Amino acid sequence: MGKVEVIRGDITKMEVDVIVNAANEALLPGGGVSGAIHRAAGPELAEACRRVAPCPTGEARLTPGYRLPARYVIHTVGPIWRGGTFGEDKLLEKAYRSSLALAQSQGLRTVAFPSISTGIYGYPVEAAAPIAIRVLLEEAPHFDALYMVAFDENTFAAYHQALIKLTRDSG
Ligand code: ADP
């Protein structure tokens, strides 16, 4: 059974098989975690993204990691928060599931996620965290390790709480 861990840190530093990027549908570098990943990987990443774009919300695309310590990047697109009544929860769940399905199909065993949709896309992190953690716990048996990498303390606390609660509920 693979482990699920919530850690505080910078996803561009993760030495894993694949890191996930919270991308936009055009797979353009942009700001937030995507900008950081593109800066760390180098300009080849934007080239590779052009070849696999676009990526509709909820889907995922694979590229090499170039100068990143991670071997690959999976680009997925979470929903933009529009109040919660536009199927945002299902789309967020789909983004995590699509990313893990793609990782598994490529034989990738260690995966690091950022907090998809909770930055520029405005998804409340307290609502996003249990959705993400539930999928990670469900899919963990297919992997060696799944990491949720939180960039700030508030994000770390939300995912840490969700992990404690959902682990307790299932145990
Ligand atoms: P979205 O557009 O999907 O909301 P953002 O990139 O705006 O994506 O934000 C997603 C999350 O990624 C936010 O919690 C943000 O603080 C975080 N983030 C930003 N830079 C990094 C980084 N280098 N490593 C991990 N997380 C990061």
PDB file of C-alpha atoms and ligand atoms in Angstrom:
ATOM      1  CA  MET A   1       0.000   0.000   0.000  1.00  0.00           C
ATOM      2  CA  GLY A   2       1.567   3.298  -1.065  1.00  0.00           C
ATOM      3  CA  LYS A   3       1.712   6.114   1.421  1.00  0.00           C
ATOM      4  CA  VAL A   4      -0.054   9.459   1.181  1.00  0.00           C
ATOM      5  CA  GLU A   5       1.879  12.365   2.695  1.00  0.00           C
ATOM      6  CA  VAL A   6       1.097  16.051   3.062  1.00  0.00           C
ATOM      7  CA  ILE A   7       4.265  18.143   3.126  1.00  0.00           C
ATOM      8  CA  ARG A   8       5.154  21.820   3.153  1.00  0.00           C
ATOM      9  CA  GLY A   9       7.492  22.880   0.353  1.00  0.00           C
ATOM     10  CA  ASP A  10       8.228  23.834  -3.237  1.00  0.00           C
ATOM     11  CA  ILE A  11       7.028  21.260  -5.759  1.00  0.00           C
ATOM     12  CA  THR A  12       9.760  22.202  -8.259  1.00  0.00           C
ATOM     13  CA  LYS A  13      12.321  20.677  -5.848  1.00  0.00           C
ATOM     14  CA  MET A  14      10.609  17.296  -5.530  1.00  0.00           C
ATOM     15  CA  GLU A  15      12.701  14.270  -6.546  1.00  0.00           C
ATOM     16  CA  VAL A  16       9.855  12.073  -7.729  1.00  0.00           C
ATOM     17  CA  ASP A  17       8.907  10.280 -10.936  1.00  0.00           C
ATOM     18  CA  VAL A  18       6.375  12.969 -11.802  1.00  0.00           C
ATOM     19  CA  ILE A  19       5.114  16.299 -10.479  1.00  0.00           C
ATOM     20  CA  VAL A  20       1.676  17.578 -11.395  1.00  0.00           C
ATOM     21  CA  ASN A  21       1.191  21.092 -12.721  1.00  0.00           C
ATOM     22  CA  ALA A  22      -1.981  23.117 -12.034  1.00  0.00           C
ATOM     23  CA  ALA A  23      -2.218  24.282 -15.633  1.00  0.00           C
ATOM     24  CA  ASN A  24      -4.647  26.256 -17.791  1.00  0.00           C
ATOM     25  CA  GLU A  25      -6.430  24.752 -20.818  1.00  0.00           C
ATOM     26  CA  ALA A  26      -3.969  26.313 -23.268  1.00  0.00           C
ATOM     27  CA  LEU A  27      -1.040  24.849 -21.267  1.00  0.00           C
ATOM     28  CA  LEU A  28       0.668  28.254 -21.334  1.00  0.00           C
ATOM     29  CA  PRO A  29       3.199  28.947 -18.546  1.00  0.00           C
ATOM     30  CA  GLY A  30       1.146  31.619 -16.680  1.00  0.00           C
ATOM     31  CA  GLY A  31       1.676  32.465 -12.994  1.00  0.00           C
ATOM     32  CA  GLY A  32       1.437  30.561  -9.719  1.00  0.00           C
ATOM     33  CA  VAL A  33       2.796  27.047  -9.533  1.00  0.00           C
ATOM     34  CA  SER A  34       2.749  26.732 -13.325  1.00  0.00           C
ATOM     35  CA  GLY A  35       5.073  29.725 -13.727  1.00  0.00           C
ATOM     36  CA  ALA A  36       7.432  28.262 -11.114  1.00  0.00           C
ATOM     37  CA  ILE A  37       7.490  24.841 -12.810  1.00  0.00           C
ATOM     38  CA  HIS A  38       8.177  26.372 -16.242  1.00  0.00           C
ATOM     39  CA  ARG A  39      10.996  28.543 -14.869  1.00  0.00           C
ATOM     40  CA  ALA A  40      12.637  25.560 -13.167  1.00  0.00           C
ATOM     41  CA  ALA A  41      12.200  23.173 -16.116  1.00  0.00           C
ATOM     42  CA  GLY A  42      13.480  25.579 -18.778  1.00  0.00           C
ATOM     43  CA  PRO A  43      12.025  26.742 -22.116  1.00  0.00           C
ATOM     44  CA  GLU A  44      11.759  23.217 -23.542  1.00  0.00           C
ATOM     45  CA  LEU A  45       8.751  22.649 -21.299  1.00  0.00           C
ATOM     46  CA  ALA A  46       6.655  25.313 -23.030  1.00  0.00           C
ATOM     47  CA  GLU A  47       7.610  23.758 -26.389  1.00  0.00           C
ATOM     48  CA  ALA A  48       6.489  20.331 -25.224  1.00  0.00           C
ATOM     49  CA  CYS A  49       3.242  21.795 -23.862  1.00  0.00           C
ATOM     50  CA  ARG A  50       2.456  23.349 -27.241  1.00  0.00           C
ATOM     51  CA  ARG A  51       2.604  19.893 -28.805  1.00  0.00           C
ATOM     52  CA  VAL A  52       0.072  18.342 -26.386  1.00  0.00           C
ATOM     53  CA  ALA A  53      -2.246  21.380 -25.877  1.00  0.00           C
ATOM     54  CA  PRO A  54      -5.056  22.109 -25.365  1.00  0.00           C
ATOM     55  CA  CYS A  55      -6.092  20.263 -22.222  1.00  0.00           C
ATOM     56  CA  PRO A  56      -9.785  20.575 -21.327  1.00  0.00           C
ATOM     57  CA  THR A  57     -10.664  21.039 -17.637  1.00  0.00           C
ATOM     58  CA  GLY A  58     -10.437  17.718 -15.791  1.00  0.00           C
ATOM     59  CA  GLU A  59      -8.059  16.094 -18.288  1.00  0.00           C
ATOM     60  CA  ALA A  60      -4.269  15.583 -18.063  1.00  0.00           C
ATOM     61  CA  ARG A  61      -1.256  15.654 -20.413  1.00  0.00           C
ATOM     62  CA  LEU A  62       2.286  14.277 -19.989  1.00  0.00           C
ATOM     63  CA  THR A  63       5.604  15.955 -20.835  1.00  0.00           C
ATOM     64  CA  PRO A  64       9.226  15.351 -19.811  1.00  0.00           C
ATOM     65  CA  GLY A  65      10.550  17.273 -16.788  1.00  0.00           C
ATOM     66  CA  TYR A  66      13.660  18.677 -18.519  1.00  0.00           C
ATOM     67  CA  ARG A  67      15.777  20.506 -15.880  1.00  0.00           C
ATOM     68  CA  LEU A  68      13.481  19.560 -12.999  1.00  0.00           C
ATOM     69  CA  PRO A  69      14.575  16.842 -10.590  1.00  0.00           C
ATOM     70  CA  ALA A  70      11.270  15.126 -11.474  1.00  0.00           C
ATOM     71  CA  ARG A  71      11.462  12.946 -14.601  1.00  0.00           C
ATOM     72  CA  TYR A  72       8.048  13.987 -15.918  1.00  0.00           C
ATOM     73  CA  VAL A  73       5.351  16.638 -15.537  1.00  0.00           C
ATOM     74  CA  ILE A  74       1.653  15.877 -15.750  1.00  0.00           C
ATOM     75  CA  HIS A  75      -0.313  19.000 -16.644  1.00  0.00           C
ATOM     76  CA  THR A  76      -3.885  18.965 -15.431  1.00  0.00           C
ATOM     77  CA  VAL A  77      -6.530  21.668 -15.402  1.00  0.00           C
ATOM     78  CA  GLY A  78      -8.735  22.193 -12.364  1.00  0.00           C
ATOM     79  CA  PRO A  79     -12.009  24.114 -12.417  1.00  0.00           C
ATOM     80  CA  ILE A  80     -12.301  27.854 -11.903  1.00  0.00           C
ATOM     81  CA  TRP A  81     -14.426  28.406  -8.755  1.00  0.00           C
ATOM     82  CA  ARG A  82     -17.787  29.957  -9.678  1.00  0.00           C
ATOM     83  CA  GLY A  83     -19.557  29.587  -6.339  1.00  0.00           C
ATOM     84  CA  GLY A  84     -19.713  25.805  -6.096  1.00  0.00           C
ATOM     85  CA  THR A  85     -22.889  25.064  -8.069  1.00  0.00           C
ATOM     86  CA  PHE A  86     -21.287  24.538 -11.481  1.00  0.00           C
ATOM     87  CA  GLY A  87     -19.941  21.045 -10.898  1.00  0.00           C
ATOM     88  CA  GLU A  88     -16.627  22.327  -9.604  1.00  0.00           C
ATOM     89  CA  ASP A  89     -16.293  19.408  -7.148  1.00  0.00           C
ATOM     90  CA  LYS A  90     -16.673  16.760  -9.864  1.00  0.00           C
ATOM     91  CA  LEU A  91     -14.213  18.551 -12.140  1.00  0.00           C
ATOM     92  CA  LEU A  92     -11.647  18.882  -9.364  1.00  0.00           C
ATOM     93  CA  GLU A  93     -11.960  15.178  -8.556  1.00  0.00           C
ATOM     94  CA  LYS A  94     -11.610  14.392 -12.264  1.00  0.00           C
ATOM     95  CA  ALA A  95      -8.367  16.408 -12.500  1.00  0.00           C
ATOM     96  CA  TYR A  96      -6.799  14.329  -9.694  1.00  0.00           C
ATOM     97  CA  ARG A  97      -8.123  11.049 -11.121  1.00  0.00           C
ATOM     98  CA  SER A  98      -6.965  11.816 -14.688  1.00  0.00           C
ATOM     99  CA  SER A  99      -3.488  12.700 -13.425  1.00  0.00           C
ATOM    100  CA  LEU A 100      -3.152   9.481 -11.450  1.00  0.00           C
ATOM    101  CA  ALA A 101      -4.546   7.354 -14.297  1.00  0.00           C
ATOM    102  CA  LEU A 102      -1.958   8.851 -16.648  1.00  0.00           C
ATOM    103  CA  ALA A 103       0.855   8.333 -14.120  1.00  0.00           C
ATOM    104  CA  GLN A 104      -0.173   4.721 -13.582  1.00  0.00           C
ATOM    105  CA  SER A 105      -0.409   4.031 -17.322  1.00  0.00           C
ATOM    106  CA  GLN A 106       3.213   5.214 -17.684  1.00  0.00           C
ATOM    107  CA  GLY A 107       4.470   3.094 -14.789  1.00  0.00           C
ATOM    108  CA  LEU A 108       5.286   6.147 -12.640  1.00  0.00           C
ATOM    109  CA  ARG A 109       5.399   5.185  -8.951  1.00  0.00           C
ATOM    110  CA  THR A 110       5.935   8.454  -7.043  1.00  0.00           C
ATOM    111  CA  VAL A 111       3.746  11.495  -7.717  1.00  0.00           C
ATOM    112  CA  ALA A 112       3.687  14.991  -6.178  1.00  0.00           C
ATOM    113  CA  PHE A 113       0.644  17.271  -6.452  1.00  0.00           C
ATOM    114  CA  PRO A 114       0.199  20.975  -5.787  1.00  0.00           C
ATOM    115  CA  SER A 115      -3.102  22.264  -4.413  1.00  0.00           C
ATOM    116  CA  ILE A 116      -4.971  22.351  -7.721  1.00  0.00           C
ATOM    117  CA  SER A 117      -7.443  25.234  -8.292  1.00  0.00           C
ATOM    118  CA  THR A 118      -6.978  26.883  -4.858  1.00  0.00           C
ATOM    119  CA  GLY A 119      -4.741  29.730  -6.041  1.00  0.00           C
ATOM    120  CA  ILE A 120      -5.625  31.920  -9.004  1.00  0.00           C
ATOM    121  CA  TYR A 121      -8.678  29.687  -9.761  1.00  0.00           C
ATOM    122  CA  GLY A 122     -10.219  30.589  -6.384  1.00  0.00           C
ATOM    123  CA  TYR A 123     -11.405  27.184  -5.107  1.00  0.00           C
ATOM    124  CA  PRO A 124     -11.696  27.376  -1.272  1.00  0.00           C
ATOM    125  CA  VAL A 125      -8.906  25.174   0.065  1.00  0.00           C
ATOM    126  CA  GLU A 126     -11.042  23.778   2.913  1.00  0.00           C
ATOM    127  CA  ALA A 127     -13.467  22.426   0.295  1.00  0.00           C
ATOM    128  CA  ALA A 128     -10.791  21.250  -2.139  1.00  0.00           C
ATOM    129  CA  ALA A 129      -8.635  19.376   0.373  1.00  0.00           C
ATOM    130  CA  PRO A 130     -11.042  16.520   1.281  1.00  0.00           C
ATOM    131  CA  ILE A 131     -11.802  15.932  -2.421  1.00  0.00           C
ATOM    132  CA  ALA A 132      -8.115  15.642  -3.268  1.00  0.00           C
ATOM    133  CA  ILE A 133      -7.165  13.541  -0.250  1.00  0.00           C
ATOM    134  CA  ARG A 134     -10.028  11.087  -0.812  1.00  0.00           C
ATOM    135  CA  VAL A 135      -8.820  10.369  -4.367  1.00  0.00           C
ATOM    136  CA  LEU A 136      -5.178  10.061  -3.230  1.00  0.00           C
ATOM    137  CA  LEU A 137      -6.106   7.570  -0.479  1.00  0.00           C
ATOM    138  CA  GLU A 138      -8.202   5.536  -2.920  1.00  0.00           C
ATOM    139  CA  GLU A 139      -5.471   5.375  -5.550  1.00  0.00           C
ATOM    140  CA  ALA A 140      -2.470   4.954  -3.216  1.00  0.00           C
ATOM    141  CA  PRO A 141      -2.374   1.141  -3.586  1.00  0.00           C
ATOM    142  CA  HIS A 142      -1.259   1.622  -7.224  1.00  0.00           C
ATOM    143  CA  PHE A 143       1.782   3.751  -6.229  1.00  0.00           C
ATOM    144  CA  ASP A 144       4.812   3.835  -3.926  1.00  0.00           C
ATOM    145  CA  ALA A 145       4.101   7.345  -2.637  1.00  0.00           C
ATOM    146  CA  LEU A 146       1.696  10.222  -3.311  1.00  0.00           C
ATOM    147  CA  TYR A 147       2.682  13.650  -1.992  1.00  0.00           C
ATOM    148  CA  MET A 148       0.520  16.726  -1.564  1.00  0.00           C
ATOM    149  CA  VAL A 149       2.957  19.650  -1.561  1.00  0.00           C
ATOM    150  CA  ALA A 150       1.594  22.755   0.177  1.00  0.00           C
ATOM    151  CA  PHE A 151       3.362  26.033  -0.494  1.00  0.00           C
ATOM    152  CA  ASP A 152       1.944  27.927   2.511  1.00  0.00           C
ATOM    153  CA  GLU A 153       0.891  27.140   6.069  1.00  0.00           C
ATOM    154  CA  ASN A 154      -2.853  27.573   5.507  1.00  0.00           C
ATOM    155  CA  THR A 155      -2.806  25.129   2.597  1.00  0.00           C
ATOM    156  CA  PHE A 156      -0.705  22.662   4.591  1.00  0.00           C
ATOM    157  CA  ALA A 157      -3.180  22.820   7.505  1.00  0.00           C
ATOM    158  CA  ALA A 158      -6.203  22.177   5.275  1.00  0.00           C
ATOM    159  CA  TYR A 159      -4.716  19.046   3.629  1.00  0.00           C
ATOM    160  CA  HIS A 160      -3.191  17.805   6.891  1.00  0.00           C
ATOM    161  CA  GLN A 161      -6.617  18.016   8.582  1.00  0.00           C
ATOM    162  CA  ALA A 162      -8.305  16.282   5.653  1.00  0.00           C
ATOM    163  CA  LEU A 163      -5.751  13.465   5.740  1.00  0.00           C
ATOM    164  CA  ILE A 164      -6.217  12.932   9.492  1.00  0.00           C
ATOM    165  CA  LYS A 165     -10.004  12.975   9.207  1.00  0.00           C
ATOM    166  CA  LEU A 166     -10.277  10.694   6.181  1.00  0.00           C
ATOM    167  CA  THR A 167      -7.674   8.230   7.481  1.00  0.00           C
ATOM    168  CA  ARG A 168      -9.603   8.025  10.773  1.00  0.00           C
ATOM    169  CA  ASP A 169     -12.942   7.568   8.957  1.00  0.00           C
ATOM    170  CA  SER A 170     -11.624   4.762   6.783  1.00  0.00           C
ATOM    171  CA  GLY A 171      -9.717   3.071   9.616  1.00  0.00           C
TER     172      GLY A 171
HETATM  173  P1  ADP B   1      -4.758  27.411  -9.864  1.00  0.00           P
HETATM  174  O1  ADP B   1      -4.794  28.346 -11.044  1.00  0.00           O
HETATM  175  O2  ADP B   1      -5.107  25.971 -10.233  1.00  0.00           O
HETATM  176  O3  ADP B   1      -5.529  27.934  -8.707  1.00  0.00           O
HETATM  177  P2  ADP B   1      -2.186  28.336  -8.718  1.00  0.00           P
HETATM  178  O4  ADP B   1      -0.845  28.070  -9.266  1.00  0.00           O
HETATM  179  O5  ADP B   1      -2.701  29.737  -8.734  1.00  0.00           O
HETATM  180  O6  ADP B   1      -3.193  27.316  -9.465  1.00  0.00           O
HETATM  181  O7  ADP B   1      -2.235  27.851  -7.207  1.00  0.00           O
HETATM  182  C1  ADP B   1      -2.298  26.493  -6.808  1.00  0.00           C
HETATM  183  C2  ADP B   1      -1.535  26.311  -5.503  1.00  0.00           C
HETATM  184  O8  ADP B   1      -0.142  26.186  -5.807  1.00  0.00           O
HETATM  185  C3  ADP B   1      -1.645  27.456  -4.501  1.00  0.00           C
HETATM  186  O9  ADP B   1      -1.867  26.906  -3.195  1.00  0.00           O
HETATM  187  C4  ADP B   1      -0.266  28.116  -4.578  1.00  0.00           C
HETATM  188  O10 ADP B   1       0.096  28.710  -3.335  1.00  0.00           O
HETATM  189  C5  ADP B   1       0.588  26.916  -4.836  1.00  0.00           C
HETATM  190  N1  ADP B   1       1.968  27.119  -5.329  1.00  0.00           N
HETATM  191  C6  ADP B   1       2.524  28.209  -5.929  1.00  0.00           C
HETATM  192  N2  ADP B   1       3.824  27.984  -6.200  1.00  0.00           N
HETATM  193  C7  ADP B   1       4.109  26.717  -5.754  1.00  0.00           C
HETATM  194  C8  ADP B   1       5.287  25.892  -5.717  1.00  0.00           C
HETATM  195  N3  ADP B   1       6.446  26.298  -6.211  1.00  0.00           N
HETATM  196  N4  ADP B   1       5.176  24.644  -5.150  1.00  0.00           N
HETATM  197  C9  ADP B   1       4.009  24.196  -4.652  1.00  0.00           C
HETATM  198  N5  ADP B   1       2.877  24.925  -4.663  1.00  0.00           N
HETATM  199  C10 ADP B   1       2.927  26.162  -5.198  1.00  0.00           C
END
